[in-house]
Short mmCIF file of C-alpha atoms in Angstrom, two decimals:
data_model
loop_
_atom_site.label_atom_id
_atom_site.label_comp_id
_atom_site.label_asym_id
_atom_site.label_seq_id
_atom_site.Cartn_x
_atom_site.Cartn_y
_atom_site.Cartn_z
CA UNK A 29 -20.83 26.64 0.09
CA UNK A 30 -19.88 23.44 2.34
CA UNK A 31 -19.94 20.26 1.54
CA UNK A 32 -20.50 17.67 4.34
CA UNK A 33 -18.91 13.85 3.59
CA UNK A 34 -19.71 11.40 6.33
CA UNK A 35 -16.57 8.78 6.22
CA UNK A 36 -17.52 5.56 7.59
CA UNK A 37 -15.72 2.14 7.59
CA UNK A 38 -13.31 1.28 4.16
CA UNK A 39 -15.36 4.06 1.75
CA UNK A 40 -13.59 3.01 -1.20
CA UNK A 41 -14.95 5.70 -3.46
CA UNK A 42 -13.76 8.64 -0.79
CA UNK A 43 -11.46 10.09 -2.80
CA UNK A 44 -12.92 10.52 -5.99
CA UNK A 45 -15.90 12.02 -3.82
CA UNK A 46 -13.90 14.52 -2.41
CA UNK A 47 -11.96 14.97 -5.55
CA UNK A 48 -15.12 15.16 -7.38
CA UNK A 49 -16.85 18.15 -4.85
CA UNK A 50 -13.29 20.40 -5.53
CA UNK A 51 -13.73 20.25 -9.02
CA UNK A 52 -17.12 22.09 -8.68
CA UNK A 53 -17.57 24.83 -11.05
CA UNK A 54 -19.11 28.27 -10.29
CA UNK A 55 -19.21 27.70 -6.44
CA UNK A 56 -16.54 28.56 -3.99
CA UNK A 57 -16.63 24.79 -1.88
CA UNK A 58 -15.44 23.98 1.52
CA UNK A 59 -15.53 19.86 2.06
CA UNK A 60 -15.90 19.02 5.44
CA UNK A 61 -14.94 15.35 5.94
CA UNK A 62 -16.44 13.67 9.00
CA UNK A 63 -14.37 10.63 10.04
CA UNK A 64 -17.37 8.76 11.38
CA UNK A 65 -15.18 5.73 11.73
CA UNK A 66 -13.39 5.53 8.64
CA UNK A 67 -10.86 3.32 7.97
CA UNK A 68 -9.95 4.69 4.47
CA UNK A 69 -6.31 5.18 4.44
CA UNK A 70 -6.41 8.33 2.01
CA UNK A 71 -8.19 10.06 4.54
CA UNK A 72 -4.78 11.76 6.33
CA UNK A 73 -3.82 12.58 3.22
CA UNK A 74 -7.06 14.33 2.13
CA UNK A 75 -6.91 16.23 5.25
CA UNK A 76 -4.35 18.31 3.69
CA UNK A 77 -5.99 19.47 0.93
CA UNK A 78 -6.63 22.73 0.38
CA UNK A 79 -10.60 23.38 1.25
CA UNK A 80 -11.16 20.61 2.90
CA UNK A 81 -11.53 20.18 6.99
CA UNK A 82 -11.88 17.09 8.52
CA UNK A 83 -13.74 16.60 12.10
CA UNK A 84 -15.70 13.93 13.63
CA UNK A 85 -14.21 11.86 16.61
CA UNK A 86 -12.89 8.58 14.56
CA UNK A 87 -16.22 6.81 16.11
CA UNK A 88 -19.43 5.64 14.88
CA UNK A 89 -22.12 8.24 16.09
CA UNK A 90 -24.61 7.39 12.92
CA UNK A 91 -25.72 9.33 10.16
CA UNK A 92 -27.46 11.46 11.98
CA UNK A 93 -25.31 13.25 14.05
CA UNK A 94 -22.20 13.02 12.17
CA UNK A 95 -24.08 14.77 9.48
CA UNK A 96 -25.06 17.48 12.50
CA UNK A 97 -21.30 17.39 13.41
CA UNK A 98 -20.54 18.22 9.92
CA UNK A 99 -22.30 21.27 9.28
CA UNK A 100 -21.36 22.56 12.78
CA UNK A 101 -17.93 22.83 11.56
CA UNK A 102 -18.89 24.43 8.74
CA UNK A 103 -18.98 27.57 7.52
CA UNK A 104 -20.92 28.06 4.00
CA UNK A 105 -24.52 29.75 3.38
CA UNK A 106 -25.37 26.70 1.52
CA UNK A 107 -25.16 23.37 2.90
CA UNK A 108 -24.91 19.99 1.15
CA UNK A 109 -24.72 16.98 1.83
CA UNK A 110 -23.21 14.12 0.23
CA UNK A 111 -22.78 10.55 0.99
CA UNK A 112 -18.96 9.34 0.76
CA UNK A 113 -19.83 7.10 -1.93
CA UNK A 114 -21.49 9.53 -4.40
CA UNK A 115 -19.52 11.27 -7.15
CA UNK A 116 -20.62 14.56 -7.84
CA UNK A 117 -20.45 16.29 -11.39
CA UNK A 118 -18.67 19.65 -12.00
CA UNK A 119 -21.90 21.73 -12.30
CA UNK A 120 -24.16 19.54 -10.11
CA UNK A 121 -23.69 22.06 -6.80
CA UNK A 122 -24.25 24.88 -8.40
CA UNK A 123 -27.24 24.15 -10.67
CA UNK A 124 -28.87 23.29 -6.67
CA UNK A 125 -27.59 27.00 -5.48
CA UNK A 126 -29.27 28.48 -8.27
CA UNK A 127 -32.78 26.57 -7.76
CA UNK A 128 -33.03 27.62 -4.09
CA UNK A 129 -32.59 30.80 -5.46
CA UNK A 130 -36.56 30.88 -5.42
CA UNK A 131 -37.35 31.12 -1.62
CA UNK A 132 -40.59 28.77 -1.54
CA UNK A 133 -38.03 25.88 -2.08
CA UNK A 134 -36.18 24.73 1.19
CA UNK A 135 -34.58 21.51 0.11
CA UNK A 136 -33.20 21.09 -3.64
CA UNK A 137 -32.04 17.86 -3.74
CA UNK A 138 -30.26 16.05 -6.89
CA UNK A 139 -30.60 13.62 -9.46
CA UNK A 140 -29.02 10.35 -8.25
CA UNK A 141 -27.77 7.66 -10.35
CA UNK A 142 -26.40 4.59 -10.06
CA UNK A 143 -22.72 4.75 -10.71
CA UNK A 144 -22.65 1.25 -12.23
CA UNK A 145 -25.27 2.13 -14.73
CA UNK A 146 -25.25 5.70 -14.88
CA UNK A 147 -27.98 5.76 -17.44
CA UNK A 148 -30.54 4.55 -14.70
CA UNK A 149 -32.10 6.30 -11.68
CA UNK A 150 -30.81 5.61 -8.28
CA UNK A 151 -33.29 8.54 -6.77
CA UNK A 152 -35.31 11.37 -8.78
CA UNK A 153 -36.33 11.85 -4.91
CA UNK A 154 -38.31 9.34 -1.91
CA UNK A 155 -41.52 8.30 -2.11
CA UNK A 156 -43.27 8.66 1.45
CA UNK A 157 -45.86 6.71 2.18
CA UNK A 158 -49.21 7.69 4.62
CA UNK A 159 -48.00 5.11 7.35
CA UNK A 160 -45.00 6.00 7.30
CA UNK A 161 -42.50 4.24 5.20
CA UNK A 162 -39.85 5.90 2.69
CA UNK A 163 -38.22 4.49 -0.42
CA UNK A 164 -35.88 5.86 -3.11
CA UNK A 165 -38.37 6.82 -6.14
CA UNK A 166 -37.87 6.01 -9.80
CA UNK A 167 -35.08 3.33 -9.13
CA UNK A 168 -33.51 1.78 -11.78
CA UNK A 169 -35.89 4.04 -14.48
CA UNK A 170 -34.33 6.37 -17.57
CA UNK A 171 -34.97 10.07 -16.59
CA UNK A 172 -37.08 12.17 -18.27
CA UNK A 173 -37.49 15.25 -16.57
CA UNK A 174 -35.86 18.30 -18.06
CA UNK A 175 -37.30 20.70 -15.57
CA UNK A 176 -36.95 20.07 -11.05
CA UNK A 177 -40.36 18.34 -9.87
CA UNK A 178 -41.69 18.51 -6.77
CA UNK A 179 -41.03 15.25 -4.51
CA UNK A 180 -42.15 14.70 -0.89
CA UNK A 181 -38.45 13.43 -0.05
CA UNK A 182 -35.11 14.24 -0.84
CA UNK A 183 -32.62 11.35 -0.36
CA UNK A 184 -30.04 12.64 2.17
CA UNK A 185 -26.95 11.31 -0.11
CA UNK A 186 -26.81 14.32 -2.29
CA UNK A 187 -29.16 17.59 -1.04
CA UNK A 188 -28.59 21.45 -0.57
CA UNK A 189 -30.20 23.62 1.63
CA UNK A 190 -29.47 26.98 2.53
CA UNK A 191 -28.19 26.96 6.14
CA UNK A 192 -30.78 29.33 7.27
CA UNK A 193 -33.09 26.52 6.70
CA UNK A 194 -31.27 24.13 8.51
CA UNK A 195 -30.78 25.81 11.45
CA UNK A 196 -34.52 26.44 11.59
CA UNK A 197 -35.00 22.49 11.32
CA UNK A 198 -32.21 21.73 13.49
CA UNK A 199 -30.25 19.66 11.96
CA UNK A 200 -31.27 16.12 12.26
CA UNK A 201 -32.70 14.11 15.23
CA UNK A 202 -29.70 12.26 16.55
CA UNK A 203 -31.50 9.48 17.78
CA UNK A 204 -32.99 8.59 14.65
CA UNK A 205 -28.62 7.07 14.17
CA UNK A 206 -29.48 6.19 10.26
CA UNK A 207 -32.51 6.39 7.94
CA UNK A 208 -35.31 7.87 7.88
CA UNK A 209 -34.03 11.11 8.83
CA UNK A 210 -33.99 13.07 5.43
CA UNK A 211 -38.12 11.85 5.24
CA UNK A 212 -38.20 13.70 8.46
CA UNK A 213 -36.63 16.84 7.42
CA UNK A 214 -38.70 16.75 4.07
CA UNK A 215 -41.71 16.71 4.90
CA UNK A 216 -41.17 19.32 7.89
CA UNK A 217 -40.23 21.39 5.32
CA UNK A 218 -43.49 20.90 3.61
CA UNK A 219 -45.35 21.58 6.63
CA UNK A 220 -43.46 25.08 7.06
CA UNK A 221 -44.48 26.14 3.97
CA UNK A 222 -41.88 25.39 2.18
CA UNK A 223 -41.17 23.13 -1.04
CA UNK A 224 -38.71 19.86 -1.69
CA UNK A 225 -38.00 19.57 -5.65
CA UNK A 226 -35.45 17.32 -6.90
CA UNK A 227 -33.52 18.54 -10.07
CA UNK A 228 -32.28 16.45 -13.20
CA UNK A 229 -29.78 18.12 -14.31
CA UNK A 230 -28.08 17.99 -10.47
CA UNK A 231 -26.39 14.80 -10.87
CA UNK A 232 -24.53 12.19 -8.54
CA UNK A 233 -23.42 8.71 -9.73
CA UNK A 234 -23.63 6.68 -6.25
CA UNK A 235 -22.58 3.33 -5.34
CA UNK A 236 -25.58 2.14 -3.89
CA UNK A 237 -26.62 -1.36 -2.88
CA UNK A 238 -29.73 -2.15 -0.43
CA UNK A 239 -28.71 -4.02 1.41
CA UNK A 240 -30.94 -6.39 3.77
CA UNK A 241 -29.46 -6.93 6.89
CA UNK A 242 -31.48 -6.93 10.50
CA UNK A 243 -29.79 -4.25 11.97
CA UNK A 244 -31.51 -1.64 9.23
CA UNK A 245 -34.82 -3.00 9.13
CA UNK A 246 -34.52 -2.90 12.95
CA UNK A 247 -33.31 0.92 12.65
CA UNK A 248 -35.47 1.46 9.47
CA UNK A 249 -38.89 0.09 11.16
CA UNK A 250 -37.92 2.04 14.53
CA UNK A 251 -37.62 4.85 12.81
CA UNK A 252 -40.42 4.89 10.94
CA UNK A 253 -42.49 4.43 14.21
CA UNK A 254 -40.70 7.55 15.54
CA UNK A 255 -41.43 9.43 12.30
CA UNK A 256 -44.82 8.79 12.28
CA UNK A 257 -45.75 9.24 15.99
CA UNK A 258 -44.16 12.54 16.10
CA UNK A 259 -44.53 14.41 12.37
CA UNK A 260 -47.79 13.41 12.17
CA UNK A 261 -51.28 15.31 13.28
CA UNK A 262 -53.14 13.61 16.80
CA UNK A 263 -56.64 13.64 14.16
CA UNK A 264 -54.54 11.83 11.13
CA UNK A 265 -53.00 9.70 13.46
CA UNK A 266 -56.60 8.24 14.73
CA UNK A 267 -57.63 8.15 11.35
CA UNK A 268 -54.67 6.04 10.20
CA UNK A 269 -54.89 4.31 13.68
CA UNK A 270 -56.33 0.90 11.79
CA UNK A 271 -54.55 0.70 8.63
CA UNK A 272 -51.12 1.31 11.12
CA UNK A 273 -51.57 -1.12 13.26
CA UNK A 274 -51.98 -3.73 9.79
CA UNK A 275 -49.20 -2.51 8.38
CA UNK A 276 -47.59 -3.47 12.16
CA UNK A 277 -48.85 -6.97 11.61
CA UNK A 278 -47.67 -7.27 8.24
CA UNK A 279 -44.04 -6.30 9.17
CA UNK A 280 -44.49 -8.63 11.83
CA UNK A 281 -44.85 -11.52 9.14
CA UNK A 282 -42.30 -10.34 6.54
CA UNK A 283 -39.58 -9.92 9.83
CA UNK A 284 -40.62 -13.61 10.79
CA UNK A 285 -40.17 -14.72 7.27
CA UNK A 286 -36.86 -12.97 6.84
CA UNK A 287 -35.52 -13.69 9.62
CA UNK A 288 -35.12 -10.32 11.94
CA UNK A 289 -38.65 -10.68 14.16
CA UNK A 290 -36.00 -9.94 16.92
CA UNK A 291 -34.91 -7.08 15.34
CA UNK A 292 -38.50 -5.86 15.06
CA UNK A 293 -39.01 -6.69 18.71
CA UNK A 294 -35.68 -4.69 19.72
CA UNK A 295 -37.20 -1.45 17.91
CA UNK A 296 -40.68 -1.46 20.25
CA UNK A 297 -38.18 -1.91 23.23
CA UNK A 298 -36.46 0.75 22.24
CA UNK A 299 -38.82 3.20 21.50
CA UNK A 300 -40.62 2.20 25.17
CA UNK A 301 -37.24 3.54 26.35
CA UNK A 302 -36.92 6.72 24.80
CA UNK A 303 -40.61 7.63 25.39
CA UNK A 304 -39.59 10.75 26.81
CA UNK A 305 -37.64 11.52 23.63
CA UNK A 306 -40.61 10.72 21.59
CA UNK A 307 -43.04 12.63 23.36
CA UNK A 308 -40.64 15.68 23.73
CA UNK A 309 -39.93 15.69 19.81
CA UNK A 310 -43.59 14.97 18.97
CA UNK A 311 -44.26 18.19 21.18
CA UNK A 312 -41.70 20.22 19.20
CA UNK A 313 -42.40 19.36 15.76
CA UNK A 314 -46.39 19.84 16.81
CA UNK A 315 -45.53 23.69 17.81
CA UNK A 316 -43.34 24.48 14.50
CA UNK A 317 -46.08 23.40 12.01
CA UNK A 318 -47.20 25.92 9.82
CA UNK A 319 -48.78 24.05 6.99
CA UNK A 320 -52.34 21.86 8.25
CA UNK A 321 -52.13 18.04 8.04
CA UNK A 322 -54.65 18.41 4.74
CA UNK A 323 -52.27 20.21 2.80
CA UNK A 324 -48.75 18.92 3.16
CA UNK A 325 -50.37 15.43 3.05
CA UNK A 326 -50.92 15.31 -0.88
CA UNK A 327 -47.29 14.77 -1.14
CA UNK A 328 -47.77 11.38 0.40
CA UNK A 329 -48.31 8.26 -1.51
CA UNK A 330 -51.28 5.82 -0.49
CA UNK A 331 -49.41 2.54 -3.02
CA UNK A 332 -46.42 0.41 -2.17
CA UNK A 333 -44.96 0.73 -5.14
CA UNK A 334 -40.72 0.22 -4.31
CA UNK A 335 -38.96 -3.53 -5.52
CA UNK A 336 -36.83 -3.86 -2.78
CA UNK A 337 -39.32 -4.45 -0.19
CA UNK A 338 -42.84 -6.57 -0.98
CA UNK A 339 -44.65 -6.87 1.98
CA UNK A 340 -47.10 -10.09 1.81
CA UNK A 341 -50.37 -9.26 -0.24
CA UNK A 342 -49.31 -6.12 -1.67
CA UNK A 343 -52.11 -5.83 -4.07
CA UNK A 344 -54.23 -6.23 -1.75
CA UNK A 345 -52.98 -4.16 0.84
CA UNK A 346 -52.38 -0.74 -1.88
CA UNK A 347 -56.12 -1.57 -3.15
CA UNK A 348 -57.45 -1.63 0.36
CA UNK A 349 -55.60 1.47 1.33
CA UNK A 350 -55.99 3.61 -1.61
CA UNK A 351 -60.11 3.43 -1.00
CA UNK A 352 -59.49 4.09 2.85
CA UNK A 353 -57.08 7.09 2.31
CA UNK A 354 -59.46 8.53 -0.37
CA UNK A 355 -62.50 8.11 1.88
CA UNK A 356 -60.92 9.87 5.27
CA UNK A 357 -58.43 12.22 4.18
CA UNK A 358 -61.26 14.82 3.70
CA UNK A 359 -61.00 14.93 7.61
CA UNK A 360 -57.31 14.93 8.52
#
């Protein structure tokens, strides 16, 4: 199997990432290292390892596509892929291999924890919300699965597919840069029949932090616009036309109050510019669905339920949304 490591900027825990995905047990591995920019100056010397290729131009070309660059230079019939700051465990790759073993599962994505506090939940898989918006699910929580559960997302820092299935998805959508992206690629693999389960015994320690700068609520909330306009249905979309366009006004607010309205602004601009790109996608992903909007919906959440983001009047807004979603999801 391959193993895809986007490098990007100083990645401080790069080597004991790639040292990590070598030591896998009961899997032949191939490490592809993507130097998406990296400034890491064990990266020449990890280039010589044995197993591991390194491509990628030395520039920034987002998560996105240096995760498609990545598996195009690879060569495994699985296909993972790991972020350069998650340490994977012996068994971990393997334990995913054998769970997509059962062909109604397309993505099998691990249990990530936080490699400060291992004993708490970074991920047991993303929460996806009706409008749109995607969080990490169970953060900072003990586990307690002992069996893989079903999730409507698996976060993109540590997932295996077979590459069958990705090359029916296609990779990524470049344009998306960063985020958002592995929501996209989950739930069109609900809608083609497939399942996304996220396993507990599959684990990563990663070094997260969320970080709240402008530039990734700008790419975050573009994204999410792009992700919504094009995955889902023309009838859900008129049905979630009102409680969209509050959820607009409310990011509106929280941007003004944090300081990135601009950023906000930026993303409509963008989007206005790449209309073509939206419409083309939207037509794509329209033609490939399998599944009906009815079905692979019920993997969606109707609450805001994440602590790093509170919109204003949260409450309010999951008890007003929660009675609209149960009243017109019966016609989606």
């Amino acid at each position: 199997m391959s193993a895809v490591v986007l490098a990007w900027r100083a990645e401080p825990l790069l080597r004991r990432c790639v040292e990590a995905l070598l030591a896998s047990v009961k899997v032949d591995i191939e490490v592809v290292l993507v130097d998406n920019g990296c400034t890491n100056p064990d990266l020449p010397d990890l280039a010589t390892l044995p197993d591991v290729v390194v491509t990628g131009s030395g520039e920034n070309v987002g998560f996105s596509a240096g995760c498609n660059a990545g598996v195009a230079a690879s060569s495994g019939e699985f296909v993972a892929l790991v972020n350069g700051d998650a340490i994977v465990e012996p068994a971990a790759l393997a334990r995913l291999v054998d769970v997509l073993a059962d062909e109604s599962i397309g993505l099998a994505a691990g249990a990530v924890r936080l490699a400060d506090e291992p004993e708490l939940l970074n991920s047991r898989g993303n929460e996806i919300h009706v409008l749109g918006v995607s969080w990490v699910g169970g953060f900072r929580e003990r586990e307690t699965r002992a069996e893989p559960t079903e999730t409507a997302g698996a976060m993109g820092a540590f997932v295996v597919a077979r590459r069958a299935h990705w090359d029916r998805l296609g990779g990524f959508d470049d344009q998306y840069f960063a985020y958002v992206e592995d929501a996209e690629i989950s739930l069109r693999t609900w809608r083609l029949g497939q399942r996304v389960v996220n396993v507990p015994d599959a684990v990563a320690l990663h070094g997260y932090e969320f970080s709240k700068v402008s530039f990734k609520f700008y790419l975050i909330e573009r994204n999410r616009l792009m992700f919504v306009t094009t995955v889902w249905g023309g009838r859900a979309l008129v049905l979630l036309g009102p409680p969209l366009l509050a959820l607009e006004l409310v990011m509106m607010l929280m941007a003004a109050r944090e300081g990135w309205l601009k950023d906000k602004l930026r993303g409509y601009g963008w989007l206005w510019r790449h209309r073509r790109h939206v419409r083309a996608r939207r037509r794509a992903l329209q033609a490939e669905r399998v599944v009906p909007d009815r079905e692979w919906m019920r993997v969606l959440t109707d609450r805001f339920d994440t602590p790093l983001i509170t919109p204003p009047g949260v409450g309010f807004l999951n008890a007003l949304m929660t009675t609209y979603w149960r009243i017109v999801r019966r016609w989606v």
